[in-house]
C-alpha cells in the first residue's frame, strides 16, 4: 500500500490558527507538506518568501504534529518571478515521491475557485483533491489587520509565530 502525502499550499502570510485547524484533521496522513507560495498565481502581495518559511517552521515546531514538514518546492522549481501553478507542484511531487498517494488539500476559498486553477480537470484526474475548510475561522488577513493597529495577535496564531510578528521588525506587513 502506498504511503499518503497531503500537500497544503497557502500564502502562510502569516500562518494562523485557522491553518492549524486544517492541519489537525490531516494527522492520519503519513506526511503533510506545508508549501508556502513562492510567487502567487493571482498576484497576492506577501511577506518575503524566506520570512514566511521561517514563520512556517516556527508554526510547525509549535504545533508539534509529527507528520508536518515545510516544503520549499515552489522556490526550487521557480523560474524568475513567474507564478507557480498547482499542476506544476503536483507533477514535481509525483516525480519526487513516486511511492506516495498524493492529495492536494484546498481551503474553502480555493475550493470554490478550483475551476480557475491551471489544468484543474487534469489535477482532478491525476491526484486526489480534498476540500478541508478550517474549523476555526481565523484568517491571515485578521492577523495583519490587528498588527497594523498594534493589537495583540496571541489568540490568532501560535506562540512562536506571534512572538516573531510582534517583536521582529523584519516581519512588518
PDB file of C-alpha atoms in Angstrom:
ATOM      1  CA  UNK A   1       0.000   0.000   0.000  1.00  0.00           C
ATOM      2  CA  UNK A   2       1.281   3.448  -0.928  1.00  0.00           C
ATOM      3  CA  UNK A   3       2.181   5.970   1.726  1.00  0.00           C
ATOM      4  CA  UNK A   4      -0.045   9.017   1.880  1.00  0.00           C
ATOM      5  CA  UNK A   5       1.169  12.544   1.232  1.00  0.00           C
ATOM      6  CA  UNK A   6      -1.028  15.596   1.738  1.00  0.00           C
ATOM      7  CA  UNK A   7       0.039  18.875   0.158  1.00  0.00           C
ATOM      8  CA  UNK A   8      -1.240  22.001   1.876  1.00  0.00           C
ATOM      9  CA  UNK A   9      -0.308  25.071  -0.102  1.00  0.00           C
ATOM     10  CA  UNK A  10      -1.032  28.532   1.206  1.00  0.00           C
ATOM     11  CA  UNK A  11       0.451  32.001   1.258  1.00  0.00           C
ATOM     12  CA  UNK A  12       1.006  31.495   5.015  1.00  0.00           C
ATOM     13  CA  UNK A  13       1.071  35.273   5.208  1.00  0.00           C
ATOM     14  CA  UNK A  14       1.259  34.580   8.188  1.00  0.00           C
ATOM     15  CA  UNK A  15       0.250  31.094   9.417  1.00  0.00           C
ATOM     16  CA  UNK A  16      -2.861  31.219  11.603  1.00  0.00           C
ATOM     17  CA  UNK A  17      -4.846  29.017  13.947  1.00  0.00           C
ATOM     18  CA  UNK A  18      -7.230  28.581  11.000  1.00  0.00           C
ATOM     19  CA  UNK A  19      -4.377  26.827   9.184  1.00  0.00           C
ATOM     20  CA  UNK A  20      -3.734  24.720  12.278  1.00  0.00           C
ATOM     21  CA  UNK A  21      -7.388  23.652  12.411  1.00  0.00           C
ATOM     22  CA  UNK A  22      -6.985  22.192   8.914  1.00  0.00           C
ATOM     23  CA  UNK A  23      -3.659  20.522   9.702  1.00  0.00           C
ATOM     24  CA  UNK A  24      -5.046  18.794  12.786  1.00  0.00           C
ATOM     25  CA  UNK A  25      -7.523  16.986  10.534  1.00  0.00           C
ATOM     26  CA  UNK A  26      -4.656  15.725   8.363  1.00  0.00           C
ATOM     27  CA  UNK A  27      -2.966  13.814  11.191  1.00  0.00           C
ATOM     28  CA  UNK A  28      -3.787  10.453   9.553  1.00  0.00           C
ATOM     29  CA  UNK A  29      -1.539  11.174   6.541  1.00  0.00           C
ATOM     30  CA  UNK A  30       1.990   9.767   6.602  1.00  0.00           C
ATOM     31  CA  UNK A  31       3.370  13.152   5.576  1.00  0.00           C
ATOM     32  CA  UNK A  32       1.863  16.623   5.222  1.00  0.00           C
ATOM     33  CA  UNK A  33       3.857  19.197   3.279  1.00  0.00           C
ATOM     34  CA  UNK A  34       3.259  22.837   4.106  1.00  0.00           C
ATOM     35  CA  UNK A  35       4.040  24.643   0.897  1.00  0.00           C
ATOM     36  CA  UNK A  36       4.283  28.444   1.118  1.00  0.00           C
ATOM     37  CA  UNK A  37       3.504  30.217  -2.162  1.00  0.00           C
ATOM     38  CA  UNK A  38       6.694  31.450  -3.789  1.00  0.00           C
ATOM     39  CA  UNK A  39       5.084  33.615  -6.431  1.00  0.00           C
ATOM     40  CA  UNK A  40       1.331  33.710  -6.080  1.00  0.00           C
ATOM     41  CA  UNK A  41      -0.613  32.747  -9.203  1.00  0.00           C
ATOM     42  CA  UNK A  42      -3.144  35.523  -8.601  1.00  0.00           C
ATOM     43  CA  UNK A  43      -0.646  38.233  -7.714  1.00  0.00           C
ATOM     44  CA  UNK A  44      -1.196  38.373  -3.944  1.00  0.00           C
ATOM     45  CA  UNK A  45       1.198  40.703  -2.066  1.00  0.00           C
ATOM     46  CA  UNK A  46       3.063  38.763   0.605  1.00  0.00           C
ATOM     47  CA  UNK A  47       5.923  38.988   3.084  1.00  0.00           C
ATOM     48  CA  UNK A  48       9.263  37.898   1.673  1.00  0.00           C
ATOM     49  CA  UNK A  49       9.301  34.164   0.952  1.00  0.00           C
ATOM     50  CA  UNK A  50      12.197  33.376   3.311  1.00  0.00           C
ATOM     51  CA  UNK A  51      10.419  35.157   6.178  1.00  0.00           C
ATOM     52  CA  UNK A  52       7.218  33.220   5.542  1.00  0.00           C
ATOM     53  CA  UNK A  53       9.237  29.978   5.527  1.00  0.00           C
ATOM     54  CA  UNK A  54      10.700  30.946   8.913  1.00  0.00           C
ATOM     55  CA  UNK A  55       7.186  31.591  10.210  1.00  0.00           C
ATOM     56  CA  UNK A  56       6.009  28.206   8.905  1.00  0.00           C
ATOM     57  CA  UNK A  57       8.978  26.468  10.555  1.00  0.00           C
ATOM     58  CA  UNK A  58       8.127  28.128  13.887  1.00  0.00           C
ATOM     59  CA  UNK A  59       4.470  27.215  13.353  1.00  0.00           C
ATOM     60  CA  UNK A  60       5.333  23.548  12.744  1.00  0.00           C
ATOM     61  CA  UNK A  61       7.502  23.465  15.883  1.00  0.00           C
ATOM     62  CA  UNK A  62       4.697  24.975  17.960  1.00  0.00           C
ATOM     63  CA  UNK A  63       2.060  22.580  16.650  1.00  0.00           C
ATOM     64  CA  UNK A  64       4.297  19.529  17.267  1.00  0.00           C
ATOM     65  CA  UNK A  65       2.317  17.309  14.889  1.00  0.00           C
ATOM     66  CA  UNK A  66       4.839  14.685  13.796  1.00  0.00           C
ATOM     67  CA  UNK A  67       3.797  14.405  10.135  1.00  0.00           C
ATOM     68  CA  UNK A  68       4.232  18.102   9.254  1.00  0.00           C
ATOM     69  CA  UNK A  69       7.108  19.292   7.084  1.00  0.00           C
ATOM     70  CA  UNK A  70       7.996  22.589   5.408  1.00  0.00           C
ATOM     71  CA  UNK A  71       8.473  22.271   1.662  1.00  0.00           C
ATOM     72  CA  UNK A  72      10.329  24.882  -0.393  1.00  0.00           C
ATOM     73  CA  UNK A  73       9.473  23.128  -3.642  1.00  0.00           C
ATOM     74  CA  UNK A  74       7.905  26.222  -5.191  1.00  0.00           C
ATOM     75  CA  UNK A  75      11.147  28.153  -4.782  1.00  0.00           C
ATOM     76  CA  UNK A  76      13.128  25.197  -6.163  1.00  0.00           C
ATOM     77  CA  UNK A  77      11.086  24.992  -9.371  1.00  0.00           C
ATOM     78  CA  UNK A  78      10.516  28.724  -9.845  1.00  0.00           C
ATOM     79  CA  UNK A  79      11.661  30.441 -12.998  1.00  0.00           C
ATOM     80  CA  UNK A  80      12.255  34.134 -12.313  1.00  0.00           C
ATOM     81  CA  UNK A  81       9.074  35.682 -10.901  1.00  0.00           C
ATOM     82  CA  UNK A  82       6.646  33.518 -12.862  1.00  0.00           C
ATOM     83  CA  UNK A  83       3.682  32.191 -10.894  1.00  0.00           C
ATOM     84  CA  UNK A  84       3.940  28.568  -9.824  1.00  0.00           C
ATOM     85  CA  UNK A  85       0.873  26.513 -10.678  1.00  0.00           C
ATOM     86  CA  UNK A  86      -0.608  23.776  -8.520  1.00  0.00           C
ATOM     87  CA  UNK A  87      -0.304  21.457 -11.514  1.00  0.00           C
ATOM     88  CA  UNK A  88       3.463  22.060 -11.739  1.00  0.00           C
ATOM     89  CA  UNK A  89       3.865  21.464  -7.995  1.00  0.00           C
ATOM     90  CA  UNK A  90       1.907  18.211  -8.038  1.00  0.00           C
ATOM     91  CA  UNK A  91       3.699  16.929 -11.146  1.00  0.00           C
ATOM     92  CA  UNK A  92       7.078  17.581  -9.498  1.00  0.00           C
ATOM     93  CA  UNK A  93       5.970  15.970  -6.243  1.00  0.00           C
ATOM     94  CA  UNK A  94       4.808  12.923  -8.193  1.00  0.00           C
ATOM     95  CA  UNK A  95       8.385  12.577  -9.547  1.00  0.00           C
ATOM     96  CA  UNK A  96       9.967  13.069  -6.113  1.00  0.00           C
ATOM     97  CA  UNK A  97       7.531  10.849  -4.199  1.00  0.00           C
ATOM     98  CA  UNK A  98       6.552   8.066  -6.619  1.00  0.00           C
ATOM     99  CA  UNK A  99       5.754   5.739  -3.712  1.00  0.00           C
ATOM    100  CA  UNK A 100       3.142   8.121  -2.269  1.00  0.00           C
ATOM    101  CA  UNK A 101      -0.523   8.668  -2.975  1.00  0.00           C
ATOM    102  CA  UNK A 102      -0.727  12.475  -3.288  1.00  0.00           C
ATOM    103  CA  UNK A 103      -3.667  14.512  -2.033  1.00  0.00           C
ATOM    104  CA  UNK A 104      -3.887  18.241  -2.674  1.00  0.00           C
ATOM    105  CA  UNK A 105      -5.640  19.982   0.228  1.00  0.00           C
ATOM    106  CA  UNK A 106      -7.609  23.133  -0.517  1.00  0.00           C
ATOM    107  CA  UNK A 107      -9.383  25.530   1.787  1.00  0.00           C
ATOM    108  CA  UNK A 108     -12.926  26.738   1.171  1.00  0.00           C
ATOM    109  CA  UNK A 109     -11.895  29.853  -0.773  1.00  0.00           C
ATOM    110  CA  UNK A 110      -9.757  27.872  -3.225  1.00  0.00           C
ATOM    111  CA  UNK A 111     -12.271  25.047  -3.483  1.00  0.00           C
ATOM    112  CA  UNK A 112     -14.952  27.441  -4.707  1.00  0.00           C
ATOM    113  CA  UNK A 113     -12.499  28.772  -7.308  1.00  0.00           C
ATOM    114  CA  UNK A 114     -10.929  25.423  -8.203  1.00  0.00           C
ATOM    115  CA  UNK A 115     -12.206  25.615 -11.786  1.00  0.00           C
ATOM    116  CA  UNK A 116      -9.907  28.649 -12.268  1.00  0.00           C
ATOM    117  CA  UNK A 117      -6.791  26.629 -11.386  1.00  0.00           C
ATOM    118  CA  UNK A 118      -4.492  25.922 -14.330  1.00  0.00           C
ATOM    119  CA  UNK A 119      -5.341  22.437 -15.656  1.00  0.00           C
ATOM    120  CA  UNK A 120      -7.922  21.845 -12.922  1.00  0.00           C
ATOM    121  CA  UNK A 121      -9.553  18.922 -14.755  1.00  0.00           C
ATOM    122  CA  UNK A 122      -6.199  17.176 -15.175  1.00  0.00           C
ATOM    123  CA  UNK A 123      -5.410  17.753 -11.484  1.00  0.00           C
ATOM    124  CA  UNK A 124      -8.690  16.068 -10.571  1.00  0.00           C
ATOM    125  CA  UNK A 125      -7.951  13.134 -12.860  1.00  0.00           C
ATOM    126  CA  UNK A 126      -4.359  12.528 -11.674  1.00  0.00           C
ATOM    127  CA  UNK A 127      -4.438  13.323  -7.948  1.00  0.00           C
ATOM    128  CA  UNK A 128      -6.848  13.417  -5.068  1.00  0.00           C
ATOM    129  CA  UNK A 129      -8.192  16.805  -4.037  1.00  0.00           C
ATOM    130  CA  UNK A 130      -9.527  17.266  -0.527  1.00  0.00           C
ATOM    131  CA  UNK A 131     -11.628  20.303   0.382  1.00  0.00           C
ATOM    132  CA  UNK A 132     -10.853  20.889   4.032  1.00  0.00           C
ATOM    133  CA  UNK A 133     -12.296  24.096   5.452  1.00  0.00           C
ATOM    134  CA  UNK A 134     -10.883  25.422   8.672  1.00  0.00           C
ATOM    135  CA  UNK A 135     -12.910  24.669  11.789  1.00  0.00           C
ATOM    136  CA  UNK A 136     -11.580  27.827  13.388  1.00  0.00           C
ATOM    137  CA  UNK A 137     -12.335  30.821  11.118  1.00  0.00           C
ATOM    138  CA  UNK A 138      -9.130  32.753  11.741  1.00  0.00           C
ATOM    139  CA  UNK A 139      -7.538  34.135   8.608  1.00  0.00           C
ATOM    140  CA  UNK A 140      -4.132  35.678   7.991  1.00  0.00           C
ATOM    141  CA  UNK A 141      -5.895  38.895   6.966  1.00  0.00           C
ATOM    142  CA  UNK A 142      -7.182  39.329  10.525  1.00  0.00           C
ATOM    143  CA  UNK A 143      -3.658  38.902  11.916  1.00  0.00           C
ATOM    144  CA  UNK A 144      -2.295  41.532   9.515  1.00  0.00           C
ATOM    145  CA  UNK A 145      -5.128  43.940  10.400  1.00  0.00           C
ATOM    146  CA  UNK A 146      -4.513  43.556  14.150  1.00  0.00           C
ATOM    147  CA  UNK A 147      -0.758  44.011  13.700  1.00  0.00           C
ATOM    148  CA  UNK A 148      -1.376  47.214  11.727  1.00  0.00           C
ATOM    149  CA  UNK A 149      -3.423  48.557  14.652  1.00  0.00           C
ATOM    150  CA  UNK A 150      -0.810  47.479  17.202  1.00  0.00           C
ATOM    151  CA  UNK A 151      -3.226  44.981  18.754  1.00  0.00           C
ATOM    152  CA  UNK A 152      -2.366  41.576  20.223  1.00  0.00           C
ATOM    153  CA  UNK A 153      -2.488  38.559  17.914  1.00  0.00           C
ATOM    154  CA  UNK A 154      -1.788  35.916  20.577  1.00  0.00           C
ATOM    155  CA  UNK A 155      -5.229  34.336  20.139  1.00  0.00           C
ATOM    156  CA  UNK A 156      -4.856  34.128  16.338  1.00  0.00           C
ATOM    157  CA  UNK A 157      -1.640  32.156  15.790  1.00  0.00           C
ATOM    158  CA  UNK A 158       0.858  30.030  17.682  1.00  0.00           C
ATOM    159  CA  UNK A 159       3.131  31.487  20.354  1.00  0.00           C
ATOM    160  CA  UNK A 160       6.387  31.491  18.343  1.00  0.00           C
ATOM    161  CA  UNK A 161       4.733  32.998  15.266  1.00  0.00           C
ATOM    162  CA  UNK A 162       3.063  35.628  17.423  1.00  0.00           C
ATOM    163  CA  UNK A 163       6.382  36.448  19.086  1.00  0.00           C
ATOM    164  CA  UNK A 164       8.202  36.820  15.758  1.00  0.00           C
ATOM    165  CA  UNK A 165       5.475  39.009  14.271  1.00  0.00           C
ATOM    166  CA  UNK A 166       5.215  41.299  17.263  1.00  0.00           C
ATOM    167  CA  UNK A 167       8.917  41.715  18.092  1.00  0.00           C
ATOM    168  CA  UNK A 168      10.945  41.370  14.904  1.00  0.00           C
ATOM    169  CA  UNK A 169      10.785  44.391  12.578  1.00  0.00           C
ATOM    170  CA  UNK A 170      11.570  42.216   9.525  1.00  0.00           C
ATOM    171  CA  UNK A 171       8.015  40.853   9.752  1.00  0.00           C
ATOM    172  CA  UNK A 172       6.245  44.116   9.001  1.00  0.00           C
ATOM    173  CA  UNK A 173       3.381  43.969   6.546  1.00  0.00           C
TER     174      UNK A 173
END
